[in-house]
Amino acid sequence: MKVLVAVKRVVDYNVKVRAKADGSDVDLNNVKMAINPFCEIAVEEAVRLKEAGVATEVVAVSIGDKSCQEQIRTALALGADRGIQVETEGSVEPLVVAKLLKGVVEKEQPQLVILGKQSIDGDNNQTGQMLGALTGMAQGTFASEVAVDGDKVNVTREIDGGLQTVGLNLPAIVTTDLRLNEPRYASLPNIMKAKKKPLDVFTPADLGVEVTSHLTTLKVEPPAERQAGIKVESVADLVDKLKNEAKVI
Amino acid sequence: MSTLVIAEHDNASLKAATLNAVTAAQALGADIDVLVAGANCGAAADEAAKIAGVGKVLVADNAAYEHQLAENVSLLVAEVGGAYDNIVAPATSNGKNTMPRVAALLDVAQISDIISVESADTFKRPIYAGNVIATVQSSDAKKVITVRTTAFDAAPAEGGSAAVEAVGAAHDAGISSFVGEEVAVSDRPELTSASIVISGGRGMQNGENFTLLEAVADKLGAAIGASRAAVDAGFVPNDMQVGQTGKIVAPDLYIAVGISGAIQHLAGMKDSKVIVAINKDEDAPIFQVADYGLVADLFEALPELSSSL
Ligand SMILES: Cc1cc2nc3c(=O)[nH]c(=O)nc-3n(C[C@H](O)[C@H](O)[C@H](O)COP(=O)(O)OP(=O)(O)OC[C@H]3O[C@@H](n4cnc5c(N)ncnc54)[C@H](O)[C@@H]3O)c2cc1C
Ligand SMILES: Nc1ncnc2c1ncn2[C@@H]1O[C@H](COP(=O)(O)O)[C@@H](O)[C@H]1O
């Protein structure tokens, strides 16, 4: 079976992003970019399915300007077979990403689409579920275990109260949580090999999708700063402060 | 204007997150109805009818909704929500699972995890793990919104007397099924609504050592949380994770023990009223957000703390 993996180019998770002084946007000048950590886990899961003989081909897709080809190459170096870029200008909203992915799904007819649960820039947590609605596929979100069994897949999900397992008809959508797996590092030979793997580029028009915008960001600002705290000398001191100063216990 | 709030419940009773979503819905300035979708969920619906400010409770009682499968519930919400200007749910794992599907069915954007309502079409929401707050304006006629529960007070659970109305719509997409669940049972308060939370990190070293936290939690009536490192290492189950990609908490008192204070952890707790950090490394970043920092070995500090409470 074919597996489609969606990978997004985002700010590296170690970067502490700041708002620009004029509040127009975040400052991404000279900031390190990377593959969204949840997408990396998605790629790893797809590659493991291939190594286990369950998947036959892994296709990595990213939506964005030319620079997102870097993240597609990362996915190829981690073991994906082929890449697809859908060329857009600037960032597109999850609903549009989902429509574009639906276009790719119609072309590629994968049995499984694996996405991250959340992009760590917009913290949206929407795209996989939206793709599910648009394609009429079932979804296993926030997955910590994926088990393909014939024409079904069982997905164990991290939910508020613990874990839930759902059974989904294939084709289906999975979104990854952090504990699904631990992604491998790309080896140098694999990084070299990835440069030669095929990477096709489509436009939204090729997929019959109009890029629209439903949300406008009016401003971005830093969160309220916390007052600087103090160090206490001892446990007794701490208990006294909590009782008599903060009055929280 | 009218708003439909999607209730969070376990069929038997309503979850507190519903009350926070109702308060956010009130800020939209429209009439509020609540939808309870479940199976044998009459008791939850009766509770919803008592929430102050609710006009009507719609109950969709059908086996297809028993486990909140998103494929089924989203079809229901998109149909029932068709008559409303806003559809609002708490950003719980159910809300996050179902609402984007609803939004896509209605061909509108979802506004995720709002922390304030600026006007009927403008909202604030944290992005980049809460390092930045964005003000976003929606141009959609119908708004699909999830609410960060810690940012809105709970609406009074008593005082209302809404009419309860059955909704016939039965949607079984037939593409997914519930297989099973492992739900943690605990006598402690729920993490996201507790007024005191004490969390342990990698510094706890193992799961057994969490009994040191439990001793303090027992004295304070606190919920227990954890960093992702502690969850990853298998010390404690995943539902205890606090952070950008775990649970968001904002208690009156948050005590971080053996947690370094990575931005992803801070994203989940830095809106707590009072933060205490216990860490043996005086340079740990957690001290930058702590109101009271104690530089100490947790294995000495915790027993002393529980015995002095
Ligand atoms: C995409 C992504 C999402 C993430 N989401 C989350 C999230 O939601 N929540 C989250 O928590 N993390 C999250 N993380 C992980 C995060 O980056 C950190 O790795 C994690 O929070 C570290 O956990 P920790 O503070 O327990 O461990 P460490 O950083 O290892 O810190 C352990 C601390 O314990 C102290 N210590 C050790 N021994 C003692 C002792 N005897 N007494 C006192 N102090 C002691 C040490 O000084 C140290 O400061 C995420 C990461 C990624 C990439
Ligand atoms: N521009 C994009 N290109 C490829 N995949 C994306 C893009 N945006 C979102 N996704 C996928 O959708 C997941 C969830 O993103 P979001 O809904 O934005 O939180 C990501 O982890 C990706 O797998």
Tab-separated table of C-alpha atoms and ligand atoms in Angstrom, chain A residues 6-8 36 39 61-63 94 97 115-119 124-127, ligand 2:
chain	number	residue	atom	x	y	z
A	6	ALA	CA	2.561	15.617	4.876
A	7	VAL	CA	5.597	17.557	6.055
A	8	LYS	CA	5.679	21.221	6.971
A	36	ASN	CA	7.877	20.154	12.017
A	39	CYS	CA	5.883	15.543	10.678
A	61	VAL	CA	4.309	16.163	0.290
A	62	SER	CA	4.850	19.728	1.409
A	63	ILE	CA	2.955	22.899	0.650
A	94	PRO	CA	-5.143	24.730	7.297
A	97	VAL	CA	-3.700	23.002	2.981
A	115	LEU	CA	0.271	14.003	9.173
A	116	GLY	CA	1.558	15.626	12.330
A	117	LYS	CA	-1.065	16.409	14.929
A	118	GLN	CA	-0.009	20.038	15.111
A	119	SER	CA	2.359	22.453	13.472
A	124	ASN	CA	-3.541	24.861	14.756
A	125	ASN	CA	-4.136	21.135	15.126
A	126	GLN	CA	-6.602	21.097	12.225
A	127	THR	CA	-5.257	19.892	8.901
C	2	LIG	N1	2.105	23.665	4.492
C	2	LIG	C1	2.009	22.370	4.816
C	2	LIG	N2	2.633	21.437	4.033
C	2	LIG	C2	2.546	20.126	4.347
C	2	LIG	N3	1.880	19.655	5.401
C	2	LIG	C3	1.251	20.527	6.191
C	2	LIG	C4	1.276	21.923	5.948
C	2	LIG	N4	0.565	22.529	6.910
C	2	LIG	C5	0.116	21.549	7.736
C	2	LIG	N5	0.527	20.343	7.305
C	2	LIG	C6	0.299	19.024	7.912
C	2	LIG	O1	-0.732	19.119	8.867
C	2	LIG	C7	-0.226	18.853	10.188
C	2	LIG	C8	-0.986	19.665	11.209
C	2	LIG	O2	-0.824	21.035	10.956
C	2	LIG	P1	-1.743	22.166	11.594
C	2	LIG	O3	-3.164	21.799	11.309
C	2	LIG	O4	-1.314	23.424	10.891
C	2	LIG	O5	-1.433	22.197	13.056
C	2	LIG	C9	1.255	19.113	10.075
C	2	LIG	O6	1.990	18.408	11.054
C	2	LIG	C10	1.544	18.592	8.668
C	2	LIG	O7	1.620	17.175	8.659
